[in-house]
Tab-separated table of C-alpha atoms in Angstrom:
chain	number	residue	atom	x	y	z
A	214	MET	CA	0.000	0.000	0.000
A	215	THR	CA	1.122	3.537	-0.634
A	216	ARG	CA	1.523	6.179	2.016
A	217	GLN	CA	-1.271	8.141	0.321
A	218	HIS	CA	-3.588	5.108	0.534
A	219	ASP	CA	-2.799	4.660	4.241
A	220	THR	CA	-3.268	8.370	4.940
A	221	ARG	CA	-6.700	8.347	3.306
A	222	TRP	CA	-8.005	5.572	5.557
A	223	LEU	CA	-6.233	6.805	8.688
A	224	THR	CA	-7.848	10.213	8.145
A	225	MET	CA	-11.253	8.522	8.017
A	226	ALA	CA	-10.505	6.665	11.277
A	227	ILE	CA	-9.377	9.908	12.927
A	228	ASP	CA	-12.511	11.717	11.690
A	229	LEU	CA	-14.664	8.940	13.182
A	230	ALA	CA	-12.814	9.321	16.489
A	231	VAL	CA	-13.308	13.089	16.614
A	232	GLU	CA	-16.965	12.721	15.622
A	233	ASN	CA	-17.421	10.171	18.392
A	234	VAL	CA	-16.011	12.574	20.991
A	235	GLY	CA	-18.579	15.127	19.871
A	236	ALA	CA	-21.310	12.532	20.381
A	237	GLY	CA	-20.127	11.750	23.919
A	238	GLY	CA	-18.012	8.692	23.091
A	239	GLY	CA	-14.346	7.861	23.424
A	240	PRO	CA	-11.688	9.290	21.087
A	241	PHE	CA	-11.208	6.194	18.946
A	242	GLY	CA	-12.243	5.269	15.417
A	243	ALA	CA	-11.425	2.395	13.078
A	244	VAL	CA	-12.078	1.272	9.519
A	245	LEU	CA	-11.609	-2.052	7.771
A	246	VAL	CA	-10.681	-1.959	4.114
A	247	ARG	CA	-10.229	-4.474	1.307
A	248	GLY	CA	-8.111	-2.789	-1.350
A	249	GLU	CA	-9.988	0.425	-2.134
A	250	GLU	CA	-13.286	-0.816	-0.660
A	251	LEU	CA	-14.521	0.298	2.754
A	252	VAL	CA	-15.916	-2.805	4.457
A	253	ALA	CA	-16.764	-1.519	7.941
A	254	THR	CA	-16.275	1.286	10.434
A	255	GLY	CA	-16.254	1.399	14.198
A	256	GLN	CA	-16.271	3.973	16.959
A	257	ASN	CA	-15.629	3.462	20.639
A	258	ARG	CA	-18.962	2.545	22.281
A	259	VAL	CA	-17.768	1.579	25.765
A	260	THR	CA	-19.737	4.202	27.699
A	261	ARG	CA	-22.649	4.454	25.255
A	262	ASP	CA	-23.320	0.699	25.243
A	263	LEU	CA	-21.988	-0.010	28.755
A	264	ASP	CA	-19.702	-2.585	27.127
A	265	PRO	CA	-15.995	-2.573	28.062
A	266	SER	CA	-15.239	-4.630	24.924
A	267	ALA	CA	-16.856	-2.119	22.542
A	268	HIS	CA	-13.599	-0.531	21.435
A	269	ALA	CA	-13.595	0.993	17.942
A	270	GLU	CA	-11.485	-1.818	16.487
A	271	VAL	CA	-13.681	-4.551	17.967
A	272	VAL	CA	-16.843	-2.798	16.782
A	273	ALA	CA	-15.378	-2.511	13.268
A	274	ILE	CA	-14.303	-6.166	13.278
A	275	ARG	CA	-17.741	-7.336	14.429
A	276	THR	CA	-19.408	-5.214	11.741
A	277	ALA	CA	-17.039	-6.424	9.018
A	278	CYS	CA	-17.569	-10.082	9.924
A	279	GLN	CA	-21.333	-9.619	9.656
A	280	ALA	CA	-20.992	-7.686	6.391
A	281	ILE	CA	-18.895	-10.351	4.668
A	282	GLY	CA	-20.471	-13.335	6.425
A	283	ASP	CA	-17.247	-14.791	7.774
A	284	PHE	CA	-15.220	-14.711	10.983
A	285	SER	CA	-12.006	-14.466	8.983
A	286	LEU	CA	-11.034	-11.033	7.756
A	287	ALA	CA	-8.048	-12.277	5.774
A	288	GLY	CA	-7.318	-9.864	2.963
A	289	LEU	CA	-8.439	-6.797	4.940
A	290	THR	CA	-6.489	-3.985	6.552
A	291	LEU	CA	-7.538	-2.398	9.832
A	292	TYR	CA	-6.869	1.332	10.065
A	293	THR	CA	-7.282	2.811	13.506
A	294	SER	CA	-6.937	6.270	14.966
A	295	CYS	CA	-4.715	4.978	17.781
A	296	GLU	CA	-2.423	2.036	18.488
A	297	PRO	CA	-4.655	-0.894	19.431
A	298	CYS	CA	-4.800	-1.983	23.056
A	299	PRO	CA	-3.910	-5.629	23.768
A	300	MET	CA	-7.581	-6.715	23.482
A	301	CYS	CA	-8.000	-5.039	20.094
A	302	LEU	CA	-4.676	-6.330	18.852
A	303	ALA	CA	-5.584	-9.879	19.915
A	304	THR	CA	-8.999	-9.538	18.247
A	305	SER	CA	-7.250	-8.422	15.056
A	306	LEU	CA	-5.031	-11.496	15.218
A	307	TRP	CA	-8.017	-13.800	15.820
A	308	ALA	CA	-9.813	-12.163	12.887
A	309	ARG	CA	-6.732	-12.745	10.740
A	310	VAL	CA	-6.603	-9.251	9.296
A	311	ASP	CA	-3.603	-8.902	7.016
A	312	ARG	CA	-2.395	-5.616	8.395
A	313	VAL	CA	-3.039	-3.161	11.228
A	314	VAL	CA	-2.104	0.492	10.665
A	315	TYR	CA	-2.498	3.113	13.388
A	316	ALA	CA	-2.011	6.877	13.685
A	317	ALA	CA	-1.528	7.968	17.327
A	318	ASP	CA	0.451	5.701	19.642
A	319	ARG	CA	0.151	4.489	23.233
A	320	ASP	CA	1.923	7.616	24.520
A	321	ASP	CA	-0.703	9.828	22.881
A	322	ALA	CA	-3.421	7.642	24.412
A	323	ALA	CA	-1.809	7.911	27.854
A	324	ARG	CA	-1.772	11.711	27.540
A	325	GLY	CA	-5.522	11.502	26.917
A	326	GLY	CA	-6.050	9.366	30.024
A	327	PHE	CA	-6.072	5.970	28.272
A	328	ASP	CA	-2.910	4.278	29.517
A	329	ASP	CA	-2.846	0.969	27.670
A	330	ARG	CA	0.778	0.491	28.719
A	331	GLU	CA	-0.525	-0.826	32.021
A	332	PHE	CA	-2.136	-3.761	30.198
A	333	TYR	CA	0.819	-4.362	27.884
A	334	GLU	CA	3.069	-4.526	30.966
A	335	LEU	CA	0.574	-6.587	32.970
A	336	PHE	CA	0.685	-9.510	30.537
A	337	ALA	CA	4.468	-9.648	30.900
A	338	ARG	CA	4.228	-10.074	34.691
A	339	ASP	CA	3.484	-13.147	36.771
A	340	ARG	CA	-0.275	-13.513	37.314
A	341	ALA	CA	0.294	-13.643	41.054
A	342	THR	CA	1.071	-9.896	40.894
A	343	TRP	CA	-2.189	-8.960	39.118
A	344	ALA	CA	-4.948	-7.054	40.956
A	345	THR	CA	-7.518	-9.407	39.391
A	346	LEU	CA	-7.190	-12.984	40.569
A	347	VAL	CA	-6.991	-15.432	37.639
A	348	GLU	CA	-6.869	-19.052	38.696
A	349	ALA	CA	-7.552	-22.527	37.354
A	350	ALA	CA	-10.255	-24.622	39.029
A	351	ARG	CA	-10.163	-27.782	36.951
A	352	THR	CA	-13.119	-30.143	37.236
A	353	ASP	CA	-13.219	-33.814	36.284
A	354	ASP	CA	-15.128	-32.979	33.098
A	355	ALA	CA	-13.230	-29.818	32.154
A	356	ASP	CA	-12.256	-31.261	28.781
A	357	ARG	CA	-15.819	-32.350	27.877
A	358	PRO	CA	-16.528	-29.319	25.648
A	359	PHE	CA	-13.394	-30.121	23.627
A	360	ASP	CA	-14.389	-33.751	23.331
A	361	ALA	CA	-17.772	-32.596	22.006
A	362	TRP	CA	-16.003	-30.254	19.587
A	363	LEU	CA	-13.662	-32.954	18.288
A	364	THR	CA	-16.502	-35.396	17.668
A	365	HIS	CA	-18.839	-32.832	16.082
A	366	ALA	CA	-18.852	-33.713	12.365
A	367	ASP	CA	-19.964	-30.250	11.204
A	368	ARG	CA	-17.449	-28.188	13.172
A	369	LEU	CA	-15.918	-25.269	11.372
A	370	ALA	CA	-12.270	-25.027	12.369
A	371	TYR	CA	-10.887	-21.623	13.132
């Protein structure tokens, strides 16, 4: 992709972010593109929808998957107004987007009160140091859902 192509879509993502601020939302916007075709857009809807997972990138990915009728977004590029947080980056990886391009970075986000560095650093630390307790509580039938999955003839691998 050319710099001009990237700038066009990043500008759209930034415009969506600014528009969202004006509507009472967070300062984040995202677009998913296949070549020259706009497939989906997303704006941060965390406070509007009372959904901590409704980040602009996740909203755009959900919309794109519905629009194309597939959970794989291979062949698409995600343009986002700001460097994706770990959740959005992981969602992009799960969606198999080909490329993620962002404008502002985590330092810009921190200046705005969105310090994603805390989460990036958290995942590098031992879970015993986390404020949220994450622990295994294995039951005798913990693997039953995977057994059901493996024997399900019509499963769609992802």
